[in-house]
Structures are given as C-alpha cells and as structure tokens.
XYZ file of C-alpha atoms in Angstrom:
514
model
C -39.690 -131.124 50.212
C -40.435 -134.184 48.145
C -40.353 -136.322 51.279
C -42.822 -134.035 53.038
C -45.222 -134.216 50.095
C -44.933 -137.971 50.063
C -45.675 -138.078 53.792
C -48.738 -135.876 53.252
C -50.043 -138.132 50.490
C -49.540 -141.161 52.732
C -51.486 -139.436 55.520
C -54.380 -138.716 53.151
C -54.743 -142.317 51.980
C -57.758 -143.780 53.843
C -56.909 -146.577 56.224
C -58.227 -150.106 55.846
C -58.227 -150.174 52.045
C -58.216 -153.680 50.650
C -55.568 -154.584 48.120
C -56.798 -154.186 44.569
C -59.541 -151.725 45.549
C -59.322 -148.291 43.951
C -59.296 -145.235 46.192
C -60.186 -142.057 44.305
C -58.189 -139.581 46.421
C -59.464 -136.449 44.707
C -63.092 -137.557 45.028
C -62.418 -138.556 48.627
C -60.976 -135.154 49.508
C -63.857 -133.331 47.796
C -66.466 -135.547 49.450
C -64.876 -135.013 52.832
C -65.141 -131.258 52.387
C -63.125 -129.358 54.951
C -61.750 -132.480 56.585
C -58.256 -133.413 55.465
C -57.902 -136.906 56.848
C -59.876 -140.084 57.274
C -59.344 -139.761 61.017
C -61.664 -136.744 61.249
C -64.806 -137.724 63.080
C -67.955 -137.838 60.912
C -69.161 -137.745 57.325
C -72.700 -136.811 56.363
C -74.526 -139.277 54.140
C -74.350 -136.790 51.258
C -70.548 -136.694 51.548
C -70.409 -140.483 51.551
C -72.584 -140.618 48.423
C -70.354 -138.032 46.775
C -67.421 -140.358 47.374
C -69.037 -143.586 46.148
C -71.047 -142.073 43.265
C -69.204 -141.934 39.986
C -71.049 -141.266 36.757
C -69.661 -144.482 35.308
C -70.161 -146.510 38.511
C -71.533 -150.005 37.991
C -73.934 -149.727 40.898
C -75.629 -146.663 39.454
C -75.754 -148.154 35.975
C -77.625 -151.198 37.276
C -79.850 -148.910 39.359
C -80.617 -146.774 36.302
C -81.566 -149.810 34.188
C -83.862 -151.056 36.956
C -85.628 -147.705 37.306
C -86.008 -147.378 33.542
C -87.582 -150.840 33.260
C -90.117 -150.019 35.978
C -90.839 -146.516 34.645
C -91.382 -147.723 31.070
C -94.725 -149.254 32.015
C -96.123 -145.869 33.036
C -95.093 -144.234 29.761
C -96.797 -146.908 27.701
C -100.240 -146.562 29.237
C -101.609 -143.202 27.941
C -100.762 -143.827 24.290
C -101.927 -147.434 24.591
C -105.248 -146.116 25.901
C -105.516 -143.880 22.823
C -104.960 -146.869 20.508
C -107.481 -148.976 22.446
C -109.946 -146.131 21.976
C -109.516 -146.302 18.197
C -109.715 -150.119 18.069
C -112.632 -150.706 20.433
C -114.738 -147.765 19.351
C -115.418 -149.581 16.069
C -114.937 -153.195 17.166
C -117.189 -152.993 20.231
C -119.457 -150.222 18.864
C -118.670 -147.816 21.705
C -120.069 -144.313 21.794
C -117.777 -141.338 22.424
C -118.316 -141.191 26.179
C -117.706 -144.935 26.588
C -114.507 -144.560 24.608
C -113.376 -141.669 26.797
C -113.933 -143.866 29.875
C -111.016 -146.085 28.764
C -108.623 -143.229 29.480
C -110.548 -142.091 32.555
C -110.442 -145.553 34.146
C -106.685 -145.668 33.686
C -106.161 -142.270 35.315
C -108.596 -142.971 38.145
C -106.457 -145.980 39.017
C -103.274 -143.908 38.665
C -104.710 -141.205 40.944
C -105.429 -143.716 43.707
C -102.221 -145.646 43.110
C -99.901 -142.648 43.270
C -101.460 -141.498 46.548
C -101.497 -144.905 48.246
C -98.079 -146.123 47.116
C -96.330 -142.791 47.666
C -97.361 -142.736 51.331
C -96.620 -146.453 51.685
C -93.115 -145.991 50.244
C -92.297 -143.243 52.767
C -93.442 -145.470 55.623
C -92.349 -148.963 54.562
C -89.577 -148.413 52.051
C -88.989 -147.845 48.342
C -87.833 -151.336 47.371
C -90.785 -153.292 48.803
C -93.249 -150.843 47.258
C -91.666 -151.204 43.823
C -92.119 -154.969 43.960
C -95.832 -154.488 44.674
C -96.546 -151.894 41.972
C -94.799 -153.858 39.209
C -96.616 -157.056 40.209
C -100.031 -155.365 40.125
C -99.330 -153.924 36.673
C -98.168 -157.270 35.268
C -101.064 -159.383 36.555
C -103.818 -156.891 35.770
C -102.539 -156.165 32.243
C -102.675 -159.866 31.436
C -106.185 -160.118 32.885
C -107.331 -157.101 30.851
C -106.164 -158.743 27.629
C -108.755 -161.522 28.063
C -111.817 -159.288 28.517
C -114.673 -159.265 26.001
C -116.815 -156.324 27.097
C -116.367 -152.749 28.220
C -117.218 -153.282 31.917
C -114.493 -155.832 32.761
C -111.994 -153.967 30.572
C -112.557 -150.738 32.529
C -112.190 -152.642 35.824
C -108.812 -154.142 34.897
C -107.699 -150.905 33.229
C -108.279 -149.084 36.530
C -106.228 -151.716 38.394
C -103.416 -151.400 35.844
C -103.436 -147.685 36.605
C -103.425 -148.420 40.355
C -100.187 -150.358 39.885
C -98.281 -148.107 37.516
C -99.521 -144.996 39.333
C -97.144 -145.815 42.158
C -94.128 -146.158 39.898
C -93.327 -142.457 39.542
C -93.086 -141.464 43.228
C -91.296 -144.714 44.091
C -88.857 -144.885 41.155
C -87.708 -141.285 41.493
C -87.325 -141.494 45.272
C -85.439 -144.763 44.901
C -83.008 -143.333 42.352
C -82.448 -139.877 43.841
C -81.630 -141.264 47.298
C -78.626 -143.161 45.938
C -77.355 -140.103 44.035
C -74.867 -137.361 44.907
C -75.615 -133.763 43.949
C -72.995 -133.701 41.184
C -74.831 -134.582 37.972
C -78.012 -135.542 39.842
C -80.278 -133.319 37.755
C -78.842 -134.705 34.521
C -79.441 -138.309 35.552
C -82.938 -137.640 36.914
C -83.888 -135.928 33.666
C -82.463 -138.796 31.636
C -84.520 -141.165 33.771
C -87.550 -139.335 32.383
C -86.544 -140.704 28.986
C -87.918 -144.054 30.171
C -91.424 -142.596 30.037
C -90.803 -141.495 26.467
C -89.198 -144.819 25.527
C -92.322 -146.481 26.898
C -94.428 -144.320 24.611
C -92.210 -145.184 21.643
C -92.349 -148.883 22.572
C -96.160 -148.866 22.793
C -96.480 -146.902 19.538
C -94.022 -149.235 17.798
C -95.668 -152.518 18.790
C -99.102 -151.046 18.007
C -97.894 -149.992 14.569
C -96.405 -153.446 13.901
C -98.923 -155.772 15.530
C -102.256 -154.021 16.177
C -103.623 -154.751 12.697
C -102.250 -158.296 12.408
C -102.454 -159.710 15.954
C -104.998 -157.410 17.564
C -105.040 -155.295 20.702
C -104.919 -158.241 23.136
C -101.393 -159.251 22.136
C -100.253 -155.628 22.159
C -101.426 -155.309 25.785
C -99.563 -158.525 26.697
C -96.366 -157.249 25.114
C -96.440 -154.184 27.377
C -95.655 -156.244 30.500
C -92.299 -157.433 29.123
C -90.094 -154.440 30.140
C -91.367 -154.544 33.719
C -90.274 -158.163 34.085
C -86.654 -156.951 34.173
C -87.488 -155.484 37.589
C -87.760 -158.989 39.034
C -84.293 -159.810 37.692
C -82.446 -156.742 39.042
C -84.293 -155.625 42.174
C -83.188 -158.586 44.370
C -79.572 -157.426 43.944
C -80.224 -153.821 45.015
C -80.760 -152.606 48.602
C -83.123 -150.168 50.277
C -81.935 -146.556 49.980
C -79.490 -145.255 52.622
C -81.484 -142.041 53.073
C -84.643 -143.971 53.950
C -82.761 -146.280 56.308
C -81.082 -143.355 58.059
C -84.328 -141.445 58.671
C -85.812 -144.730 59.918
C -83.139 -144.841 62.610
C -81.294 -147.763 60.977
C -77.796 -146.350 60.852
C -76.089 -149.757 60.734
C -78.135 -150.832 57.718
C -77.556 -147.488 55.985
C -73.811 -147.866 56.502
C -73.930 -151.431 55.140
C -75.660 -150.107 52.000
C -73.091 -147.385 51.245
C -70.309 -149.872 51.964
C -71.890 -152.246 49.451
C -72.167 -149.410 46.920
C -68.483 -148.598 47.329
C -67.487 -152.243 46.940
C -69.739 -152.635 43.892
C -67.958 -149.655 42.300
C -64.477 -150.966 43.102
C -63.863 -148.572 45.997
C -63.204 -149.008 49.690
C -65.137 -146.829 52.103
C -62.595 -144.870 54.174
C -64.616 -144.665 57.397
C -66.233 -146.902 59.989
C -69.814 -147.085 61.227
C -69.022 -144.477 63.870
C -67.848 -142.126 61.128
C -71.310 -141.882 59.521
C -73.073 -138.859 60.975
C -76.468 -139.756 62.499
C -79.559 -137.609 62.002
C -81.140 -135.541 64.764
C -83.796 -137.452 66.703
C -86.634 -135.235 65.438
C -85.899 -136.220 61.831
C -86.483 -139.906 62.511
C -90.108 -139.423 63.532
C -93.306 -139.860 61.507
C -92.844 -140.411 57.784
C -95.316 -140.105 54.926
C -97.556 -137.524 56.638
C -99.758 -135.722 54.120
C -100.514 -132.847 56.515
C -96.785 -132.049 56.720
C -96.868 -131.044 53.043
C -98.830 -127.921 54.066
C -97.433 -127.482 57.573
C -95.234 -124.397 57.031
C -95.299 -121.383 54.680
C -92.357 -122.794 52.721
C -93.820 -126.285 52.302
C -97.239 -124.850 51.553
C -95.929 -122.608 48.760
C -93.828 -125.421 47.321
C -96.622 -128.002 47.421
C -99.428 -125.806 46.085
C -97.337 -124.513 43.180
C -96.226 -128.039 42.286
C -99.824 -129.237 42.400
C -100.865 -126.518 39.943
C -97.866 -127.220 37.686
C -98.388 -130.981 37.615
C -102.136 -130.625 37.047
C -101.945 -128.098 34.208
C -98.815 -129.644 32.710
C -100.722 -132.911 32.489
C -103.773 -131.258 30.951
C -101.532 -130.307 28.035
C -99.472 -133.505 28.002
C -102.342 -135.963 28.088
C -104.364 -133.881 25.665
C -101.557 -134.053 23.120
C -100.840 -137.760 23.700
C -104.340 -139.226 23.987
C -105.897 -137.197 21.187
C -102.901 -137.119 18.848
C -104.197 -140.103 16.797
C -107.568 -138.363 16.490
C -105.805 -135.094 15.572
C -103.838 -136.779 12.774
C -106.974 -138.587 11.651
C -108.949 -135.326 11.479
C -106.165 -133.725 9.426
C -106.055 -136.673 7.024
C -102.343 -137.348 7.476
C -100.954 -139.884 4.994
C -97.260 -140.154 5.913
C -95.835 -143.534 6.966
C -99.004 -145.445 6.250
C -101.396 -143.188 8.143
C -102.158 -142.528 11.806
C -100.144 -145.281 13.569
C -96.980 -144.607 11.607
C -97.294 -140.825 12.016
C -97.790 -141.159 15.783
C -94.739 -143.413 16.022
C -92.481 -140.981 14.141
C -93.838 -138.002 16.098
C -92.277 -139.554 19.214
C -88.800 -138.965 17.748
C -88.901 -135.461 19.205
C -89.251 -136.818 22.748
C -85.724 -138.023 23.520
C -83.886 -134.979 22.095
C -86.089 -132.755 24.275
C -85.190 -134.767 27.364
C -81.471 -134.700 26.536
C -81.609 -130.933 26.058
C -83.375 -130.515 29.414
C -80.871 -132.818 31.139
C -77.983 -130.651 29.931
C -79.667 -127.348 30.789
C -80.547 -128.522 34.317
C -76.846 -128.648 35.208
C -76.061 -125.141 33.926
C -75.635 -122.390 36.528
C -77.079 -119.793 34.177
C -80.461 -121.507 34.229
C -81.086 -123.890 37.136
C -84.070 -126.159 37.642
C -86.720 -123.436 37.919
C -85.522 -121.555 34.855
C -85.401 -124.721 32.776
C -88.998 -125.642 33.645
C -90.231 -122.130 32.864
C -88.434 -121.886 29.507
C -89.601 -125.261 28.250
C -93.181 -124.613 29.411
C -93.438 -121.306 27.525
C -92.130 -122.974 24.360
C -94.707 -125.754 24.844
C -97.445 -123.121 24.782
C -96.053 -121.537 21.608
C -95.766 -124.850 19.725
C -99.240 -126.001 20.765
C -100.754 -122.826 19.356
C -98.687 -123.404 16.212
C -100.350 -126.816 15.773
C -103.681 -125.121 15.162
C -102.442 -123.215 12.120
C -100.459 -125.744 10.087
C -101.622 -127.983 7.260
C -100.043 -130.631 5.098
C -98.699 -133.956 6.355
C -95.027 -132.949 6.563
C -95.723 -129.642 8.322
C -98.093 -131.338 10.754
C -95.558 -133.990 11.699
C -92.689 -131.502 12.129
C -94.829 -129.212 14.303
C -95.955 -132.082 16.536
C -92.361 -133.324 16.881
C -91.287 -129.812 17.912
C -94.135 -129.574 20.432
C -93.165 -132.929 21.918
C -89.527 -131.817 22.136
C -90.507 -129.041 24.556
C -93.271 -130.990 26.335
C -90.932 -133.824 27.253
C -88.139 -131.417 28.114
C -90.479 -129.599 30.501
C -91.555 -132.832 32.151
C -87.979 -134.091 32.465
C -87.130 -130.907 34.379
C -90.227 -131.199 36.594
C -89.534 -134.873 37.272
C -86.005 -133.988 38.385
C -87.009 -131.010 40.536
C -89.894 -132.491 42.543
C -88.128 -135.322 44.440
C -85.150 -133.040 45.077
C -87.308 -130.332 46.658
C -88.906 -132.524 49.345
C -87.116 -133.923 52.428
C -86.552 -137.670 52.792
C -89.446 -138.153 55.245
C -91.857 -136.661 52.677
C -90.115 -137.353 49.373
C -92.372 -140.108 48.025
C -95.467 -138.545 49.615
C -94.748 -135.128 48.110
C -93.894 -136.615 44.741
C -97.006 -138.779 44.925
C -99.239 -135.810 45.766
C -97.931 -133.976 42.691
C -98.361 -137.139 40.647
C -101.930 -137.420 41.939
C -102.643 -133.981 40.475
C -101.282 -135.280 37.175
C -103.568 -138.306 37.342
C -106.537 -136.126 38.258
C -105.849 -134.111 35.124
C -105.665 -137.337 33.149
C -108.988 -138.390 34.624
C -110.712 -135.123 33.680
C -108.962 -134.420 30.372
C -110.530 -137.111 28.122
C -114.238 -136.287 28.648
C -113.649 -132.505 28.709
C -111.455 -132.600 25.610
C -113.976 -134.776 23.788
C -116.552 -132.024 24.334
C -114.133 -129.310 23.211
C -113.064 -131.238 20.118
C -116.695 -131.765 19.110
C -116.970 -127.970 18.899
C -113.525 -127.281 17.384
C -110.182 -129.075 17.774
C -108.443 -125.694 17.877
C -110.375 -124.865 21.043
C -108.734 -127.816 22.792
C -105.310 -126.703 21.528
C -105.835 -123.233 23.020
C -106.739 -124.729 26.416
C -103.582 -126.892 26.358
C -101.424 -123.888 25.396
C -102.797 -121.757 28.248
C -102.129 -124.630 30.657
C -98.477 -124.802 29.596
C -98.078 -121.023 29.946
C -99.368 -121.082 33.540
C -96.884 -123.854 34.362
C -94.087 -121.559 33.225
C -95.294 -118.704 35.416
C -95.604 -120.956 38.472
C -92.075 -122.306 37.970
C -90.595 -118.818 38.418
C -92.259 -118.582 41.840
C -91.106 -121.903 43.303
C -89.466 -121.182 46.687
C -86.555 -123.645 46.424
C -83.776 -123.899 43.844
C -82.344 -127.414 44.087
C -79.448 -127.221 41.638
C -76.118 -127.891 43.333
C -77.650 -128.527 46.771
C -77.658 -131.624 48.978
C -80.818 -133.664 49.439
C -82.559 -132.685 52.646
C -83.827 -135.011 55.350
C -85.763 -132.047 56.738
C -86.368 -128.529 55.355
C -85.639 -125.362 57.307
C -86.589 -122.012 55.776
C -83.385 -120.215 56.806
C -81.272 -122.954 55.214
C -83.299 -122.766 52.000
C -82.831 -118.978 51.829
C -79.076 -119.407 52.178
C -78.954 -122.025 49.420
C -81.099 -119.911 47.108
C -78.671 -117.021 47.625
C -75.740 -119.308 46.860
C -77.422 -120.351 43.616
C -78.006 -116.680 42.751
C -74.302 -115.980 43.270
C -73.314 -118.945 41.070
C -75.895 -117.827 38.491
C -74.428 -114.302 38.455
C -70.867 -115.560 38.111
C -71.887 -117.708 35.121
C -72.402 -114.474 33.164
C -69.183 -112.842 34.341
C -66.373 -112.870 31.834
C -62.651 -112.861 32.609
C -61.760 -110.001 34.882
C -65.389 -109.360 35.891
C -66.194 -108.598 39.500
C-alpha cells in the first residue's frame, strides 16, 4: 500500500525539473484540472498561469510595483489640477472659466490618450505602449513647469493628460494578463490603491511645498514615481495572453517559463503542451466596432460607458472641487484647506482594501460589490450637504471617499476581466474615455452649479452614483472565479453566470443545508 502510494507520487512529479527548483505538487494538480499526469497532452494558458502564479511570487511582486509606479501618475493629476486652480487663479488673475479650463485641458488630453493608447496596446502590445505613455507624461510635465502664461500651460497640461490617459487601459491589461483567477479581483482592486496613493502623494507635496517652493516644483516632483517604470520595465516581458492571440505561441511559452523560473518553479510541460488558440481568435485586434458587435458585447459596453461616465462625474466633482468646498465651509483643521484635503484622503485606502476583500466573496461578486459601494457613495454625498463644523465635515468627506474609492476599485477590477484579450485594452480604454469625457465636462458645469448653490452640485453627484449602482446590477457578465477570455461566447457566459449563482447560493447555506 505504501509502495503503491509512493509510486503514484513519483508518477505525479513533473519530468524535467531542475535540481533546487521547487515543484508545488498541489498547485500543479489543481492547475492541471482533470489531468493527473504531466504526460497528458495540453494545458490552457489559464492553467499554466494558475500553476506559476503564487500570491507571494517574486515575479508578480515586481509586476505589481511596476504597475503601481505607472498608475500613480494618473492619480496625481486631478487633485494637482485643483491646487493649480487655487494657485493660478490669484497669481495669474484668472477668471472662473479660465481656471476651469485647467481641469478641462487635462481631461481632454486624457480622453484622446485613453482612446489612442488603448487601441494601440491591443494591436502592438502592452509593454511598448507603457514606455510611450510614461515618457510623454514625464517630458510634458517638466515642460509645463516652465510656462508663464495660461495658453502654454493649457497646451502642456493637455499633453500630460494624453500621456497618463493611456496608463489605465494599459496598466490593467498588462497586470491582469499575467494573473490567474485565484485572487485576481483582490490584486486588481489593490492596484487601484495606486491611484489613491498618487492623490495622497500630490496632496502631501502640495501641502509641504506649494507655499514655500511654488507650484512649479510641485509639478516637477510628480514625475518621480513614474521614473521607476524605466528601472523595472526592461526586466518584464510582454504578456502571454497578448502573445498567444498574436499567434506567437513560442514567445508566450518562453514568457510563462520565465515566470516559473523567476518564482523558483519549473514548468512541467513543453512547448507542445501549451494549448494553442483557435485560428479565428488570432485575427484583428483592437477593433472598436467589435465592442458593439453582438447583443452581449453591446449590453456590456453601453452599461460600462454609463457607469464610468457617471461614476466620474461624482468622483471628479468631489476631488476637483473639494478644496473649494472646504474653503466655502471655512474649515480650519490642520492649517486650513491643504491640510484638510490631505487628511481627507485617509479614507481612500481603507475603502479600496474593503472592496478588494469583498470582490473575492461568493456572497457578493464583482457586480454586487460595485452596486453596494455606489449606493453608499450616493448616501454619503447627500450627507455632505447637511453637515457643519470642521470635524464633522472632515469625517463625512473621509466616509464619502471610503465608498467612492471602493466603488472605483471594484469597477477597475471588473472592466478588464469582462473583455476578451483581443479587445481588453480597447474596451477598457473606451470606458476610460467616458471617464475622461466626464472629467472634461464636469469642471465648467460644476462651476455653474456651485455659483448657484454648492448643494446643487452635491445632489447631481449623488444621483450619478445611484445610477451607477443600478447599472451594475444589470451587467451581463459576472467575472468572479472565471478564467480570462480570449473571445466571448454568449452560451459560455450564461453557463459561468449560472455557476456563480450556484456558488453564491451555497455561500448562504449552513451545515446540512441542501
């Protein structure tokens, strides 16, 4: 009996393992699914990623740091625009509409950048696109810091937006396509913390240096996190999903083999063991018309467009006009407006952590998490209109930001998961473009609303959040616990949604329940 068990264990050890390399047998068996030996013919890419992806893997830690450094630059820009508005409105004697154009120029650039770079990334690759977007942001931010009038500043501000606008669709596609489904939602949501850390970083350096050194040095400081991209990106490859849909099976296999080696594992299969994709999957990539080509894709895309647009109406309203809101309320905590804005960001990270945990729970799922956080966003935004006193104001804003950033962490995780590999960056970019369009329209519209009554703007933001919650319930795809798709078929999606429903039901069943 013992001998037979020993023989079975020997049979299950993958062949060709180098001495000193760890083979995680349990992970290997689970990744291989129904197959019981390394001699069985083919693994899908998702099964290979399940094998090589450990939550503590070195490869994914380096990948996460890279994506955070690139994503930070996007998070810094909206709040930096709000501080520039306060500084230049008095220093350059700008009227209200000229001041609002600082934010509008940024979001116009982001709108164009997200569209262009999302399509480019689906056609040419994630890694090359990331190099380009970070370089544009770095150079144009430095150029903007030397301007002396509103015209050149708006020009360079728009180009900064053009660069960082491509970061979201590229960074999320780059990260998700190296990830296995186990824990993927948690890590994607935590990646959203980079946006919040960028906001905290921009608020912190503005609080410390805006009065003493001026806005020019603050703008120059914002390029520092992105420079880490140039250090790490040369050591990381193109994603295996992108290579496989591009018909480059050998290169995709080399990438997953490198991932395994990086993590101290040996890949227990050969090139022939990696399952190729059907020929029709390796066709045109980055096609915008494909986003609306079928009833399923059309429902998914249109709902995401509405959610990203209205979610951004609320988000950018709160971020860009928060200094003005505190100023209108006469807040005195922590030295005034800059200090209060900085401490209000302390609600961001806890909200993201809460969303990251909830995304992995069967009783909620991705869609439920988005809906719940969005409804709470609406409630807290309405609450902001009725509070007074510095402490109450700050606590209410921190609570609102907790749910706003939790909602966005869930949306950021869901969107790249829902689209197939051939459309992942394009679909994510199209949703991001709706966000940038909202950012473009929000400043001038909100300026007009605030001139009438600040509470009127708060009501508009609250309604926007509530509609996001309603749309989330009607999304056609639940992505929790499912493999990334290289193409989407409606019958397959219906089966996976039913499987999620069954897991969701069992999460409520106690011992002995049927």
